[in-house]
Coordinates of N, CA and C and ligand atoms in Angstrom, one line a residue:
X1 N 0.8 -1.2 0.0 CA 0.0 0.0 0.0 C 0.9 1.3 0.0
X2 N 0.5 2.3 -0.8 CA 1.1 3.6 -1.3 C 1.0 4.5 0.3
X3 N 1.1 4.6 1.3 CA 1.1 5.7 2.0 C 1.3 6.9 1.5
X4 N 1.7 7.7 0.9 CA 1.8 8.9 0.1 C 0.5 9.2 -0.7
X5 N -0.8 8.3 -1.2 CA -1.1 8.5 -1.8 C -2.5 9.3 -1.3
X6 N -3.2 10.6 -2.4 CA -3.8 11.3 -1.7 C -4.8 10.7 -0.9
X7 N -5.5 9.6 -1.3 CA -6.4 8.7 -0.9 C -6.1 8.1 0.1
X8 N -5.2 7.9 0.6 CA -4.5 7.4 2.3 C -4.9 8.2 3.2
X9 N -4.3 9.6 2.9 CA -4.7 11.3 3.6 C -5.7 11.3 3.7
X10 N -6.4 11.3 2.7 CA -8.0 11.7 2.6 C -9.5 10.9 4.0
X11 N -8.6 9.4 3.8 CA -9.2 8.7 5.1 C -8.3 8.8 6.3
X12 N -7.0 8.8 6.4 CA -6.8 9.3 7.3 C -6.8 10.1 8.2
X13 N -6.8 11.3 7.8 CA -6.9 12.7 8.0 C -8.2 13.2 8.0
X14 N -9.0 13.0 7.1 CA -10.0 13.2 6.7 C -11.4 13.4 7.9
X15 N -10.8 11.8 8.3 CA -12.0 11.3 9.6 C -11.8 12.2 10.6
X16 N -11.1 12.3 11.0 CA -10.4 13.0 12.0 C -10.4 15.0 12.0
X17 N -9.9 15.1 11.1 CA -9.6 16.4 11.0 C -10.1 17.1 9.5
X18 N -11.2 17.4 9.7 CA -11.6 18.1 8.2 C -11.3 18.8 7.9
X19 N -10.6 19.8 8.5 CA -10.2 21.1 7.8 C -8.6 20.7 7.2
X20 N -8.1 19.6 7.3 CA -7.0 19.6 7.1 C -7.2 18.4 5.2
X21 N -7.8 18.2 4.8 CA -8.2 17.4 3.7 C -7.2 17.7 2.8
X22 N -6.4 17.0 2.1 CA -5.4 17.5 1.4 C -6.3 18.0 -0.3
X23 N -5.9 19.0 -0.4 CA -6.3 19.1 -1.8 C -5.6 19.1 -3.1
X24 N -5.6 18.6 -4.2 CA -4.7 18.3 -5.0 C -3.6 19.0 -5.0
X25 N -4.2 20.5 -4.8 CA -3.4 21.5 -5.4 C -2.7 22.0 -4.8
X26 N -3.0 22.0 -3.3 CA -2.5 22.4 -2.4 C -1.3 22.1 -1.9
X27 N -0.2 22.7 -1.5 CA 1.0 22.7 -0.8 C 1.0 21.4 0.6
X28 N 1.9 20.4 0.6 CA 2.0 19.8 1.8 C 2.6 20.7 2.8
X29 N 1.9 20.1 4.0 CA 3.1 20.9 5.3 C 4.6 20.6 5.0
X30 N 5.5 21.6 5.5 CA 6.5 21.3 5.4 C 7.9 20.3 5.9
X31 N 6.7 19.9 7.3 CA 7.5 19.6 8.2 C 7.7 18.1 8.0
X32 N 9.0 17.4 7.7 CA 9.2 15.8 7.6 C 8.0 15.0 8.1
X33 N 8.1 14.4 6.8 CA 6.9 13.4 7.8 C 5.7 13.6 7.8
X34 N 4.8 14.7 7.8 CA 3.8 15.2 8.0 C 3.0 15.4 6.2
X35 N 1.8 14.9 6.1 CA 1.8 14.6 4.8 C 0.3 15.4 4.8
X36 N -0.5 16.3 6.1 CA -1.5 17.3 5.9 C -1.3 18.5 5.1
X37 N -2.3 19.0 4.8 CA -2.8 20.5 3.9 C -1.1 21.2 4.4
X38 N -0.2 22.1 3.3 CA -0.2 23.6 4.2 C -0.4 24.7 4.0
X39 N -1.5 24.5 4.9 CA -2.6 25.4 5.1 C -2.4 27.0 5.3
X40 N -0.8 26.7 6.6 CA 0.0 28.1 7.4 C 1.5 28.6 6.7
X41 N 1.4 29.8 6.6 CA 2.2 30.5 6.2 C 3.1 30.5 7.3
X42 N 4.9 30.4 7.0 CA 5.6 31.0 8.2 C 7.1 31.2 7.3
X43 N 8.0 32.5 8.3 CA 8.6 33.2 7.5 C 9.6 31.9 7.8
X44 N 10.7 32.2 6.6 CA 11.3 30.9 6.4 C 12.7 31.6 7.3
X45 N 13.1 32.7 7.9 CA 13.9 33.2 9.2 C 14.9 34.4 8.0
X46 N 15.5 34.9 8.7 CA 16.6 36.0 9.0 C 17.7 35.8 7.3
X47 N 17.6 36.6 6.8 CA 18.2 36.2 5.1 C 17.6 35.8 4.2
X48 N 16.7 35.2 4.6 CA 15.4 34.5 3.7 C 14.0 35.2 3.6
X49 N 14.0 36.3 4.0 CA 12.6 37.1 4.1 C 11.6 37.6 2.9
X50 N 10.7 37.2 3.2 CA 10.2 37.7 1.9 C 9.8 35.2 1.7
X51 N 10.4 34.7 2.0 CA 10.0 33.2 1.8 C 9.5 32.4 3.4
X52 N 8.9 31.4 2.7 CA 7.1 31.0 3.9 C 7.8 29.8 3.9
X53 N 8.1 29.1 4.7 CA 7.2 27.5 4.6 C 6.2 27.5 5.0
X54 N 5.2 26.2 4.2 CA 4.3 25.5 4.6 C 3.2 25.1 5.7
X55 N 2.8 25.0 6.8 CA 2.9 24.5 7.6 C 1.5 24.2 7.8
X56 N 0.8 23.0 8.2 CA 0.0 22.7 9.1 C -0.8 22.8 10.1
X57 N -1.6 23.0 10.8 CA -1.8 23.7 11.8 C -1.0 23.2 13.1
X58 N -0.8 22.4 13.5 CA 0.2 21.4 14.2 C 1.6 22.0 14.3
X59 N 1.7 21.9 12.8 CA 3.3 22.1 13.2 C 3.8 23.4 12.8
X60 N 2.2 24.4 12.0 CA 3.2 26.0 12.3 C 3.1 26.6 13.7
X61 N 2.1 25.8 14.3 CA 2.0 26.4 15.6 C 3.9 25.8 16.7
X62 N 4.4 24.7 16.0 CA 5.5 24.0 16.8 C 6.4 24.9 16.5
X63 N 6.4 25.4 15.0 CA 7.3 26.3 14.4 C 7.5 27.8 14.7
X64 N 6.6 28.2 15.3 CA 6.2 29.7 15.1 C 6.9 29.5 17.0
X65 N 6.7 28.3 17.7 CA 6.4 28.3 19.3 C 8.4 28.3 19.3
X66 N 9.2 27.3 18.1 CA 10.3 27.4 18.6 C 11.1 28.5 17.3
X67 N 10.2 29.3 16.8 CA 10.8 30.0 16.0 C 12.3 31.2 16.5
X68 N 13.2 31.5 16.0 CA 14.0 32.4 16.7 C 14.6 33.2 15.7
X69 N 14.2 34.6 15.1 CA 14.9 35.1 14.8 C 16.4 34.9 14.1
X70 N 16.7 34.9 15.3 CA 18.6 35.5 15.4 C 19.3 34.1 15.8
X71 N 18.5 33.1 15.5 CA 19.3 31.5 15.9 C 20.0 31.8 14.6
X72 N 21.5 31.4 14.8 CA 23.2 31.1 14.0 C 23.4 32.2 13.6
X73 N 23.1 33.8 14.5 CA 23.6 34.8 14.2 C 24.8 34.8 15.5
X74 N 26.1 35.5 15.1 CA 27.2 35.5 16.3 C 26.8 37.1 17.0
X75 N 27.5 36.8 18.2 CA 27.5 38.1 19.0 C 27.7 39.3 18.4
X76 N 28.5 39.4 17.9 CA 28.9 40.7 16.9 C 28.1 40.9 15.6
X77 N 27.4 40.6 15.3 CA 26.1 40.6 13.7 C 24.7 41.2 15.4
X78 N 25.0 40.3 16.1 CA 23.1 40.5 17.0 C 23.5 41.9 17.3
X79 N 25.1 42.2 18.4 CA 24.9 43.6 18.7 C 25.2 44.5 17.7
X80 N 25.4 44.5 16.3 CA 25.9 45.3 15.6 C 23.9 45.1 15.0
X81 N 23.0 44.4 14.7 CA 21.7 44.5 14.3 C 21.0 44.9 15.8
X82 N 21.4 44.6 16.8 CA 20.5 46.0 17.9 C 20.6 47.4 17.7
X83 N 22.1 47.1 17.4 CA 22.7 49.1 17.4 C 21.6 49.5 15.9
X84 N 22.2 49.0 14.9 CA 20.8 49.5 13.8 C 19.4 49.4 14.4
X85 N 18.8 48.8 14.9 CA 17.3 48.8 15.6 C 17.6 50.1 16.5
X86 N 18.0 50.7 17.3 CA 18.3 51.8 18.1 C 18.1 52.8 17.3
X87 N 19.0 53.2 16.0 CA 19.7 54.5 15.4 C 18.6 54.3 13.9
X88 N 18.6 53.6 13.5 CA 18.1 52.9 12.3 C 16.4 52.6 11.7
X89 N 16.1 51.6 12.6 CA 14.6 51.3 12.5 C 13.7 51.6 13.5
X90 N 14.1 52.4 14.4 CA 13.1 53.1 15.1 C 12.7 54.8 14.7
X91 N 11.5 55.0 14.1 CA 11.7 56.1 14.2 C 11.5 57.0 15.1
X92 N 12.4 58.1 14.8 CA 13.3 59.7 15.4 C 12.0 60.2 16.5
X93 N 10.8 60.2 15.6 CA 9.5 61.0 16.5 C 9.1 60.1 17.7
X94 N 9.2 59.3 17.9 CA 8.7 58.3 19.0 C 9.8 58.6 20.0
X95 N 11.2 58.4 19.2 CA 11.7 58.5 20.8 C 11.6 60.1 21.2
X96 N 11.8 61.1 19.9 CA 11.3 62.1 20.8 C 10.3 62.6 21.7
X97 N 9.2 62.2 20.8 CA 8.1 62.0 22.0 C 7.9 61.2 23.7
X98 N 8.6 60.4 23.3 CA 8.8 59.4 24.6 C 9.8 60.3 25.2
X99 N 10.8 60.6 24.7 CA 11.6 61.7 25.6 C 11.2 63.0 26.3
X100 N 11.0 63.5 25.4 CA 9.2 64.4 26.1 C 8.4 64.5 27.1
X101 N 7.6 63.5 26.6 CA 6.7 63.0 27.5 C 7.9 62.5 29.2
X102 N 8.4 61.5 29.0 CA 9.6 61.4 30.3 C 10.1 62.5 30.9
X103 N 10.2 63.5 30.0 CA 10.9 64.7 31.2 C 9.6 65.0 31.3
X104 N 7.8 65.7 31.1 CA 7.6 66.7 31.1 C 7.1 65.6 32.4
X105 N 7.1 64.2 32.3 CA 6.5 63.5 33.7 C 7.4 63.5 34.6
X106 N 8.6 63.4 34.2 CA 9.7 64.1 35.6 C 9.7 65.3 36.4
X107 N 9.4 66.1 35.4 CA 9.1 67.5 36.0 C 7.9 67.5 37.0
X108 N 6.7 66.9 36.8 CA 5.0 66.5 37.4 C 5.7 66.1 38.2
X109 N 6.5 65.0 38.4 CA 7.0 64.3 40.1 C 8.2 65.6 40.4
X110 N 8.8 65.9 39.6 CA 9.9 67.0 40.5 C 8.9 68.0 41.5
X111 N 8.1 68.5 40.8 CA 7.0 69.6 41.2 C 6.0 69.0 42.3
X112 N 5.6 67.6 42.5 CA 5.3 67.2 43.6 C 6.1 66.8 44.7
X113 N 7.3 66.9 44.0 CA 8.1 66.5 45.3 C 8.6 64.9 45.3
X114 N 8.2 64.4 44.0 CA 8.3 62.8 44.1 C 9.5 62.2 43.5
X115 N 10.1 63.4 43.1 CA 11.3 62.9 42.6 C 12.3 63.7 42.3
X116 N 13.4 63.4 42.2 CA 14.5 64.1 42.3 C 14.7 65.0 40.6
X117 N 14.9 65.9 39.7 CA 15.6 66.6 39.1 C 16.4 65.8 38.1
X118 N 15.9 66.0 36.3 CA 16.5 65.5 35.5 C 17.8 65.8 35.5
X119 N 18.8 65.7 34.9 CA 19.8 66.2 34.8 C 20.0 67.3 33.8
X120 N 19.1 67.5 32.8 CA 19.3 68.4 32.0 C 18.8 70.0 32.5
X121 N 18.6 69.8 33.8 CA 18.1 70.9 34.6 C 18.2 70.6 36.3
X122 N 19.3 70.4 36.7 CA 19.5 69.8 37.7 C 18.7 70.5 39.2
X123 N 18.7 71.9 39.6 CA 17.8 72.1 40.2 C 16.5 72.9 39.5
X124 N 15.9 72.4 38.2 CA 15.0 73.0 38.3 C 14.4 74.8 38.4
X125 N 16.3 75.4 38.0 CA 16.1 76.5 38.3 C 15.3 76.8 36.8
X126 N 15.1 76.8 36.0 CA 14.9 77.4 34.8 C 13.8 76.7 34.4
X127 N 12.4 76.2 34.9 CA 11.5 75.3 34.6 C 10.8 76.3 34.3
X128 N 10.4 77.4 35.4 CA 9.5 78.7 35.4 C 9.8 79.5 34.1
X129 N 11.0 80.1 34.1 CA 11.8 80.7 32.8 C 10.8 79.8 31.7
X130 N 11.3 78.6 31.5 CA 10.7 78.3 30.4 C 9.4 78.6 29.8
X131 N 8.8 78.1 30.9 CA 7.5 78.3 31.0 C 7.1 79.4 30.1
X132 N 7.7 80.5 31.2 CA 7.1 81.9 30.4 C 7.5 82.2 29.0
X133 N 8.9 82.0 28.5 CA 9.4 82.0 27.2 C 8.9 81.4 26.3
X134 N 8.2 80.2 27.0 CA 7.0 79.4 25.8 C 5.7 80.1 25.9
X135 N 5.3 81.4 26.9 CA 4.1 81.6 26.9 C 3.6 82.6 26.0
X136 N 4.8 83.7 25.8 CA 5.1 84.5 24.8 C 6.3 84.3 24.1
X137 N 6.1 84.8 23.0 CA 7.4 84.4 22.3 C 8.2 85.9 22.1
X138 N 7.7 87.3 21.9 CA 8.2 88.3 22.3 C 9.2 88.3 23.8
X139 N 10.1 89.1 24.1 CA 10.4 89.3 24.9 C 10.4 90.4 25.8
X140 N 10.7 90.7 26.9 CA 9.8 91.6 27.5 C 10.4 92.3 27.5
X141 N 11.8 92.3 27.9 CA 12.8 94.0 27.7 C 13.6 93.2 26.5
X142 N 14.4 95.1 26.3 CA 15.2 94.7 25.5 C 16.4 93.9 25.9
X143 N 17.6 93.9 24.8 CA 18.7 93.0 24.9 C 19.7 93.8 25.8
X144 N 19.6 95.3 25.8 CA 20.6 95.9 26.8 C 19.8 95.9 28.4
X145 N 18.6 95.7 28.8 CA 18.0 95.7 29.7 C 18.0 94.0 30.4
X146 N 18.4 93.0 29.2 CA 18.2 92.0 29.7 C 19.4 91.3 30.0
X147 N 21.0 92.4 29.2 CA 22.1 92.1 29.9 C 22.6 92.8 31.3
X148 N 21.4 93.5 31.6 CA 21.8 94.1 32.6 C 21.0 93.5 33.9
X149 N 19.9 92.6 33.8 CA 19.6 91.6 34.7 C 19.8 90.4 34.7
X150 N 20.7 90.2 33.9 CA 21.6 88.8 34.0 C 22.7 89.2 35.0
X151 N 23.5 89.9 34.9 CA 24.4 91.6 35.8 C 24.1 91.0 37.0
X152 N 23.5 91.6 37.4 CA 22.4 91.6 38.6 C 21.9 90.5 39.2
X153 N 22.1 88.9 38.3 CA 21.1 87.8 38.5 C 20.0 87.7 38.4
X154 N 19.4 88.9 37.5 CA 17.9 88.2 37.6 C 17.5 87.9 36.4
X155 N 16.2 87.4 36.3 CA 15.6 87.2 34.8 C 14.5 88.4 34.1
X156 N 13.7 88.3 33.3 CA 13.4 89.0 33.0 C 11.6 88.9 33.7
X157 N 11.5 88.4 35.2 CA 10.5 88.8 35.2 C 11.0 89.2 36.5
X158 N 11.6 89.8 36.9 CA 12.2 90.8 37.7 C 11.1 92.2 37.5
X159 N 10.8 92.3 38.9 CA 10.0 94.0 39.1 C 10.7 94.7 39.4
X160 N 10.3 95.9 39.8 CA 11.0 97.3 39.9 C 11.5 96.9 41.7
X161 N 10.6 96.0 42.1 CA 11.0 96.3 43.7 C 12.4 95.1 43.8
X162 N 12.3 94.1 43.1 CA 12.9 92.9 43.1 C 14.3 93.5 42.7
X163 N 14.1 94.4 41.5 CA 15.5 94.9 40.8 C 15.7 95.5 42.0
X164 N 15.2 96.8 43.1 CA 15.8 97.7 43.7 C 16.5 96.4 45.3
X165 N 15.6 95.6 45.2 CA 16.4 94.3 46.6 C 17.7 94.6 45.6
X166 N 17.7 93.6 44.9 CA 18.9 92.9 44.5 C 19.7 94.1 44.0
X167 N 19.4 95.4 43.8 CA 21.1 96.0 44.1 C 21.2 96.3 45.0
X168 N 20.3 96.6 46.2 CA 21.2 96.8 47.1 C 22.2 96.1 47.7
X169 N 21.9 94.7 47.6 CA 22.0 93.6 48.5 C 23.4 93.8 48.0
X170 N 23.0 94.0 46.4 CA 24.8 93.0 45.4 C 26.1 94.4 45.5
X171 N 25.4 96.0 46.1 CA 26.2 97.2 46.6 C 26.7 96.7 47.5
X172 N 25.6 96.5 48.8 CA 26.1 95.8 50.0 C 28.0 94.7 50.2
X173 N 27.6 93.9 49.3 CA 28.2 93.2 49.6 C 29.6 93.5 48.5
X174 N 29.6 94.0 47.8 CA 30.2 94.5 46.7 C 31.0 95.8 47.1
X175 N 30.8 96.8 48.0 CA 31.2 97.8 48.4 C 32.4 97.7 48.6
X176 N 33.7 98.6 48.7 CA 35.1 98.4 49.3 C 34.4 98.7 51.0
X177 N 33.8 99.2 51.5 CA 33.2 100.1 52.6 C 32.9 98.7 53.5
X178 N 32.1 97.8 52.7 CA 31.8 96.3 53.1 C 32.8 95.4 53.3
X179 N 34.1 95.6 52.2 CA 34.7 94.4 52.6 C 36.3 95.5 53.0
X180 N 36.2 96.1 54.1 CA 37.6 96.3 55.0 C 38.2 97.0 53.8
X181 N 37.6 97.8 53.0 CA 38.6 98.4 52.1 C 39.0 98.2 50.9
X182 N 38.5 96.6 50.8 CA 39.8 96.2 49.9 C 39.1 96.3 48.2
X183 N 39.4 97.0 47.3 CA 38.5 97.2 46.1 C 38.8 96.7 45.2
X184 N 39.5 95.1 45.3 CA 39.9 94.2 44.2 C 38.1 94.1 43.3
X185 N 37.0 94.1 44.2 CA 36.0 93.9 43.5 C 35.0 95.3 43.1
X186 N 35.8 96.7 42.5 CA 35.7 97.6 42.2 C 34.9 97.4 40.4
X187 N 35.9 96.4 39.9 CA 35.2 96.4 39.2 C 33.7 95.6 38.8
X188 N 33.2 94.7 39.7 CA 32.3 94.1 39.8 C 30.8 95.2 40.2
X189 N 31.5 96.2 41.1 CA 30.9 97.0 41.3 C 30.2 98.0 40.6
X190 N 31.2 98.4 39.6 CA 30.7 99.1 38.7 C 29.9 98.6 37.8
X191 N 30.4 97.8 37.4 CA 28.9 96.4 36.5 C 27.5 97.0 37.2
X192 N 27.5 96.5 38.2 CA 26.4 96.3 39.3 C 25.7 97.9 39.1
X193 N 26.6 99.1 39.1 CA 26.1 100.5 39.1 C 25.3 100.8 37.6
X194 N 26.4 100.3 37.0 CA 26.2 100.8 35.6 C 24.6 99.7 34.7
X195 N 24.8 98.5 35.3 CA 23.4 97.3 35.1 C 22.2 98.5 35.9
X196 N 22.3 98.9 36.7 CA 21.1 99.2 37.6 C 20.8 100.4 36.7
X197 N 21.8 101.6 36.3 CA 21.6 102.8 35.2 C 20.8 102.5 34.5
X198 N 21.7 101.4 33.8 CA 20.2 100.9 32.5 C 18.9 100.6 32.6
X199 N 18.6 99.8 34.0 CA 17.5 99.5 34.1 C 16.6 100.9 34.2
X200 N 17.1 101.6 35.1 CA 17.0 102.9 35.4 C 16.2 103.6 34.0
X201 N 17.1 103.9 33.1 CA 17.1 104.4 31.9 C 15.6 103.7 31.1
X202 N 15.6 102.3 31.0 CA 14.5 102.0 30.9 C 13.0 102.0 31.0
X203 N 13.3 102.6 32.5 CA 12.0 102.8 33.2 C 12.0 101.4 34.0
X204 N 12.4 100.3 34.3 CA 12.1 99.6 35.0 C 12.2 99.4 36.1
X205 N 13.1 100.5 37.2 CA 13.1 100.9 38.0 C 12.6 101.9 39.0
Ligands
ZN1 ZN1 2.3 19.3 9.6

């Protein structure tokens, strides 16, 4: 007796498992041995893409369960095809967004207190700044007004009373009168006089 013959399959298989009926035309499974429909598509692996074997329901499910990619690839081809997956086949917008989204949810726990400060802003001095710089895009003084509260330490949402603290504080301590005489920081001082002028001159004082 022919085992191979479609008529063997047909009772064999047949009784048992209908969906699996061989049909003339149709592709055997691939797997040795196995002489049902193939019914299931599966990728034939890594160099071969774009080609299927055959498979059965049986054994694409055995195939698909021990399938592996990157089986008889060496260490140096897998981390040289991670590094391309990283730089290469991921696209640019996702991890931006994901980077994004990560700091603006670091910032939500920095701001609750739940967590410590990205590094790209380690204490969170300039989170406010931003803020506002994204909220208008003008700026509010000019560029001689705004080198003159950098001068000073401050930003540009510095008031008239905030500017008049912070010179005195920065005279104060800046003075030869303050520090025993000594006027190595004479010229820091004059910065500090001549920053406050301008603000002066502006009206923001
Ligand atoms: Zn099979």
């Amino acid at each position: 007796m022919n085992i191979n013959s479609r008529l063997f399959d047909r009772i064999r298989i047949g009784s048992s498992d209908a969906e699996a009926v061989v049909d003339s035309d149709a592709p055997r499974c691939d797997r040795p041995g196995c002489m049902r429909a193939g019914e299931f598509r599966a990728p034939k692996g890594r160099g071969r893409e774009g080609q299927f074997f055959r498979f059965c329901m049986d054994h694409v499910k055995e195939y698909n369960a021990s399938y592996n990619y990157f089986a008889g690839m060496d260490d140096d081809a897998l981390a040289a095809y991670q590094k391309q997956e990283e730089i290469g086949h991921r696209p640019t917008w996702k991890l931006g967004v994901n980077a994004s989204a990560a700091r603006m949810a670091q910032r939500g726990r920095v701001a609750n207190g739940e967590a410590g400060p990205d590094i790209s802003d380690a204490f969170n001095l300039f989170g406010a700044r931003r803020a506002q710089q994204a909220a208008k895009a003008e700026p509010r003084v000019g560029v001689l007004a705004m080198k003159a509260l950098e001068t000073l330490g401050l930003d540009d949402s510095a008031d008239s009373a905030a500017i008049k603290a912070r010179y005195k504080e920065l005279v104060k301590r800046f003075h030869p009168d303050a520090n025993g005489g000594d006027r190595s920081r004479e010229g820091t001082l004059q910065e500090i006089l001549k920053a406050y002028q301008q603000l002066k001159s502006v009206g923001m004082v």
